[in-house]
mmCIF file of C-alpha atoms in Angstrom:
data_model
loop_
_atom_site.group_PDB
_atom_site.id
_atom_site.type_symbol
_atom_site.label_atom_id
_atom_site.label_comp_id
_atom_site.label_asym_id
_atom_site.label_seq_id
_atom_site.Cartn_x
_atom_site.Cartn_y
_atom_site.Cartn_z
ATOM 1 C CA MET A 881 151.774 119.319 65.483
ATOM 2 C CA ASP A 882 151.867 115.850 63.996
ATOM 3 C CA LEU A 883 151.434 112.810 66.168
ATOM 4 C CA PRO A 884 153.298 109.631 65.380
ATOM 5 C CA SER A 885 151.131 106.898 63.886
ATOM 6 C CA GLY A 886 149.646 104.445 66.347
ATOM 7 C CA SER A 887 149.643 106.917 69.219
ATOM 8 C CA GLY A 888 145.921 107.636 69.101
ATOM 9 C CA SER A 889 145.835 110.156 66.272
ATOM 10 C CA THR A 890 142.527 111.618 65.254
ATOM 11 C CA GLU A 891 142.674 109.725 61.963
ATOM 12 C CA ASP A 892 141.987 106.337 63.606
ATOM 13 C CA PRO A 893 138.263 106.028 64.413
ATOM 14 C CA PRO A 894 137.493 104.672 67.863
ATOM 15 C CA GLU A 895 136.159 101.105 67.985
ATOM 16 C CA PRO A 896 132.382 101.094 68.280
ATOM 17 C CA PRO A 897 131.062 99.594 71.476
ATOM 18 C CA GLY A 898 129.664 96.274 70.314
ATOM 19 C CA PRO A 899 127.997 93.377 72.007
ATOM 20 C CA SER A 900 130.267 91.473 74.306
ATOM 21 C CA THR A 901 131.766 88.380 72.795
ATOM 22 C CA ALA A 902 130.916 86.206 75.803
ATOM 23 C CA PRO A 903 127.460 84.653 75.479
ATOM 24 C CA GLN A 904 124.909 85.636 78.083
ATOM 25 C CA PRO A 905 124.005 82.843 80.514
ATOM 26 C CA PRO A 906 120.478 81.514 79.994
ATOM 27 C CA SER A 907 117.725 82.935 82.163
ATOM 28 C CA ARG A 908 116.440 81.013 85.147
ATOM 29 C CA TYR A 909 113.317 80.087 83.167
ATOM 30 C CA GLU A 910 115.363 78.826 80.199
ATOM 31 C CA SER A 911 117.638 76.789 82.471
ATOM 32 C CA GLN A 912 114.661 75.247 84.269
ATOM 33 C CA LYS A 913 112.941 74.518 80.952
ATOM 34 C CA ARG A 914 116.047 72.730 79.665
ATOM 35 C CA ARG A 915 116.350 70.692 82.898
ATOM 36 C CA ASP A 916 112.652 69.763 82.767
ATOM 37 C CA TRP A 917 112.939 68.759 79.111
ATOM 38 C CA ASN A 918 115.978 66.568 79.801
ATOM 39 C CA THR A 919 114.201 64.980 82.783
ATOM 40 C CA PHE A 920 111.188 64.153 80.630
ATOM 41 C CA LEU A 921 113.354 62.674 77.867
ATOM 42 C CA GLN A 922 115.151 60.587 80.505
ATOM 43 C CA TYR A 923 111.774 59.410 81.805
ATOM 44 C CA LEU A 924 110.794 58.323 78.286
ATOM 45 C CA SER A 925 114.042 56.398 77.793
ATOM 46 C CA ASN A 926 113.617 54.631 81.168
ATOM 47 C CA HIS A 927 109.956 53.824 80.465
ATOM 48 C CA LYS A 928 109.069 50.136 80.180
ATOM 49 C CA PRO A 929 109.015 49.678 77.206
ATOM 50 C CA PRO A 930 111.100 52.732 76.193
ATOM 51 C CA LEU A 931 109.115 55.436 74.438
ATOM 52 C CA THR A 932 110.071 57.821 71.693
ATOM 53 C CA LEU A 933 108.864 61.411 71.779
ATOM 54 C CA SER A 934 106.852 60.880 68.596
ATOM 55 C CA ARG A 935 104.826 58.117 70.308
ATOM 56 C CA CYS A 936 104.267 60.091 73.503
ATOM 57 C CA SER A 937 100.651 60.982 74.302
ATOM 58 C CA GLY A 938 98.773 62.928 76.933
ATOM 59 C CA ALA A 939 98.378 59.680 78.898
ATOM 60 C CA HIS A 940 102.159 59.352 79.095
ATOM 61 C CA VAL A 941 102.436 62.947 80.292
ATOM 62 C CA ILE A 942 99.908 62.215 83.073
ATOM 63 C CA GLU A 943 101.878 59.090 83.982
ATOM 64 C CA PHE A 944 104.997 61.297 84.234
ATOM 65 C CA LEU A 945 103.192 63.785 86.508
ATOM 66 C CA LYS A 946 102.066 60.953 88.792
ATOM 67 C CA TYR A 947 105.632 59.629 88.858
ATOM 68 C CA LEU A 948 106.810 63.066 90.046
ATOM 69 C CA ASP A 949 104.482 62.910 93.067
ATOM 70 C CA GLN A 950 107.054 60.795 94.901
ATOM 71 C CA PHE A 951 109.314 63.865 94.978
ATOM 72 C CA GLY A 952 106.583 66.256 96.152
ATOM 73 C CA LYS A 953 106.687 68.436 99.251
ATOM 74 C CA THR A 954 103.004 69.338 99.649
ATOM 75 C CA LYS A 955 100.919 67.424 102.205
ATOM 76 C CA VAL A 956 97.638 66.388 100.584
ATOM 77 C CA HIS A 957 95.138 64.894 103.043
ATOM 78 C CA VAL A 958 93.017 61.935 101.965
ATOM 79 C CA THR A 959 89.267 61.974 102.531
ATOM 80 C CA GLY A 960 89.448 59.780 105.674
ATOM 81 C CA CYS A 961 92.109 61.913 107.376
ATOM 82 C CA LEU A 962 91.098 63.852 110.516
ATOM 83 C CA TYR A 963 92.689 66.953 109.013
ATOM 84 C CA PHE A 964 91.002 66.752 105.613
ATOM 85 C CA GLY A 965 89.751 70.223 104.721
ATOM 86 C CA GLN A 966 91.733 72.020 107.426
ATOM 87 C CA PRO A 967 94.139 74.681 106.136
ATOM 88 C CA ASN A 968 96.411 74.497 109.227
ATOM 89 C CA PRO A 969 96.339 71.031 110.817
ATOM 90 C CA PRO A 970 97.365 71.044 114.491
ATOM 91 C CA ALA A 971 99.463 67.873 114.299
ATOM 92 C CA PRO A 972 101.239 65.699 111.731
ATOM 93 C CA CYS A 973 99.432 62.913 109.923
ATOM 94 C CA ALA A 974 100.321 59.950 107.712
ATOM 95 C CA CYS A 975 99.041 61.484 104.462
ATOM 96 C CA GLN A 976 101.489 61.445 101.580
ATOM 97 C CA LEU A 977 103.421 64.349 100.154
ATOM 98 C CA LYS A 978 102.682 65.211 96.531
ATOM 99 C CA GLN A 979 103.639 67.754 93.928
ATOM 100 C CA ALA A 980 101.706 70.987 94.379
ATOM 101 C CA TRP A 981 99.274 71.875 91.621
ATOM 102 C CA GLY A 982 101.062 75.158 90.893
ATOM 103 C CA SER A 983 104.358 73.339 90.374
ATOM 104 C CA LEU A 984 102.760 70.854 87.985
ATOM 105 C CA ASP A 985 101.012 73.604 86.070
ATOM 106 C CA ALA A 986 104.255 75.570 85.638
ATOM 107 C CA LEU A 987 106.111 72.393 84.649
ATOM 108 C CA ILE A 988 103.582 71.598 81.918
ATOM 109 C CA GLY A 989 103.890 75.161 80.593
ATOM 110 C CA ARG A 990 107.670 74.830 80.336
ATOM 111 C CA LEU A 991 107.488 71.367 78.745
ATOM 112 C CA ARG A 992 104.853 72.525 76.283
ATOM 113 C CA ALA A 993 107.146 75.353 75.151
ATOM 114 C CA ALA A 994 110.208 73.077 75.053
ATOM 115 C CA TYR A 995 108.377 70.535 72.895
ATOM 116 C CA GLU A 996 107.676 73.120 70.220
ATOM 117 C CA GLU A 997 111.176 74.637 70.475
ATOM 118 C CA ASN A 998 112.597 71.166 69.799
ATOM 119 C CA GLY A 999 110.693 70.758 66.551
ATOM 120 C CA GLY A 1000 107.363 69.398 67.745
ATOM 121 C CA LYS A 1001 104.201 70.508 65.983
ATOM 122 C CA PRO A 1002 101.819 72.501 68.186
ATOM 123 C CA GLU A 1003 98.807 70.424 67.133
ATOM 124 C CA LEU A 1004 100.606 67.223 68.226
ATOM 125 C CA ASN A 1005 101.937 68.606 71.521
ATOM 126 C CA PRO A 1006 101.148 65.973 74.202
ATOM 127 C CA PHE A 1007 101.589 68.586 76.962
ATOM 128 C CA GLY A 1008 98.660 70.550 75.573
ATOM 129 C CA ALA A 1009 96.365 67.515 75.337
ATOM 130 C CA ARG A 1010 92.848 67.820 76.732
ATOM 131 C CA ALA A 1011 93.479 64.892 79.101
ATOM 132 C CA VAL A 1012 96.441 66.746 80.650
ATOM 133 C CA ARG A 1013 94.375 69.912 81.147
ATOM 134 C CA MET A 1014 91.595 67.882 82.774
ATOM 135 C CA TYR A 1015 94.082 66.088 85.030
ATOM 136 C CA LEU A 1016 95.577 69.394 86.187
ATOM 137 C CA ARG A 1017 92.095 70.752 86.902
ATOM 138 C CA GLU A 1018 91.279 67.676 89.010
ATOM 139 C CA VAL A 1019 94.568 67.998 90.933
ATOM 140 C CA ARG A 1020 93.908 71.680 91.602
ATOM 141 C CA GLU A 1021 90.378 71.058 92.879
ATOM 142 C CA SER A 1022 91.267 68.008 94.989
ATOM 143 C CA GLN A 1023 94.256 69.726 96.594
ATOM 144 C CA ALA A 1024 92.223 72.833 97.357
ATOM 145 C CA LYS A 1025 89.485 70.719 98.954
ATOM 146 C CA ALA A 1026 91.971 68.580 100.922
ATOM 147 C CA ARG A 1027 93.688 71.675 102.307
ATOM 148 C CA GLY A 1028 90.450 73.542 103.026
ATOM 149 C CA ILE A 1029 91.338 76.352 100.666
ATOM 150 C CA PRO A 1030 88.578 76.983 98.152
ATOM 151 C CA TYR A 1031 89.975 77.721 94.736
ATOM 152 C CA GLU A 1032 88.291 80.704 93.145
ATOM 153 C CA LYS A 1033 88.916 81.412 89.521
ATOM 154 C CA LYS A 1034 90.018 84.967 88.913
ATOM 155 C CA ARG A 1035 87.484 86.900 86.934
ATOM 156 C CA LYS A 1036 88.749 88.780 83.930
ATOM 157 C CA ARG A 1037 88.298 92.502 84.018
ATOM 158 C CA PRO A 1038 86.437 93.994 81.087
ATOM 159 C CA THR A 1039 88.691 95.392 78.393
ATOM 160 C CA GLY A 1040 88.303 98.745 76.740
ATOM 161 C CA GLY A 1041 88.525 101.482 79.323
ATOM 162 C CA THR A 1042 86.390 101.773 82.426
ATOM 163 C CA ALA A 1043 83.116 100.538 80.995
ATOM 164 C CA GLY A 1044 82.549 98.059 83.823
ATOM 165 C CA ALA A 1045 84.064 100.112 86.632
ATOM 166 C CA ARG A 1046 81.841 101.760 89.211
ATOM 167 C CA LYS A 1047 82.800 104.639 91.415
ATOM 168 C CA VAL A 1048 81.280 104.946 94.837
ATOM 169 C CA SER A 1049 81.911 107.933 97.061
ATOM 170 C CA VAL A 1050 81.530 107.511 100.808
ATOM 171 C CA ASP A 1051 81.225 110.407 103.211
ATOM 172 C CA VAL A 1052 83.631 109.487 106.008
ATOM 173 C CA VAL A 1053 83.300 112.605 108.196
ATOM 174 C CA GLY A 1054 79.504 112.502 108.444
ATOM 175 C CA GLY A 1055 78.162 115.840 109.648
ATOM 176 C CA GLY A 1056 74.927 114.845 111.290
ATOM 177 C CA GLY A 1057 71.651 115.444 109.534
ATOM 178 C CA GLY A 1058 72.105 116.449 105.985
ATOM 179 C CA GLY A 1059 74.375 117.296 103.183
ATOM 180 C CA ASP A 1060 77.013 119.631 104.666
ATOM 181 C CA ALA A 1061 79.911 118.478 106.801
ATOM 182 C CA GLY A 1062 78.595 120.507 109.721
ATOM 183 C CA GLY A 1063 80.622 123.632 109.025
ATOM 184 C CA SER A 1064 83.707 122.274 110.736
ATOM 185 C CA GLY A 1065 85.896 123.683 108.018
ATOM 186 C CA GLU A 1066 87.053 120.216 106.928
ATOM 187 C CA ALA A 1067 86.140 118.827 103.581
ATOM 188 C CA PRO A 1068 84.475 115.424 103.796
ATOM 189 C CA ALA A 1069 86.918 112.602 103.081
ATOM 190 C CA THR A 1070 85.858 110.345 100.250
ATOM 191 C CA SER A 1071 86.944 106.904 99.225
ATOM 192 C CA THR A 1072 86.674 105.588 95.704
ATOM 193 C CA LEU A 1073 85.979 101.905 95.221
ATOM 194 C CA ASP A 1074 86.405 100.273 91.840
#
């Protein structure tokens, strides 16, 4: 039996499922990176005197980070404050709000990537300048001290298998004097600590 043309005959191959023609919306990270980049460029154009990106240095980046403190939401106690070094102060105080270290660190990471994506050379990236890294370290340490939360650097685990791992077995049941679990019929429970 012949089918009329255009009615789905077996001679017409089905259209392959292709990528949708509508572009995917940018990820949250990409959107935030673009907003941060535009904010920084706006800051440079409003700078007195106005700055171009090519003349921007690590000192200007630090100036930008200090400017952002006015929009911060993290209470950072000064040394003379009664609540300096207390993680949970019992009452409000007059200390200023600042940008949290984690927010600044993430911001610099996004701006560093955006700089290079917009044609900047990695070796000239002002967001990767030593002065910026030192400033972020000082902010992290001072905020941790002011809030009474000691910052401990995470230690890297050794790579290459379990060379540095130790296994410790602990006898939880404890059967009295010696090695056996006392003949209770239960196997001793062990816990492995890495």
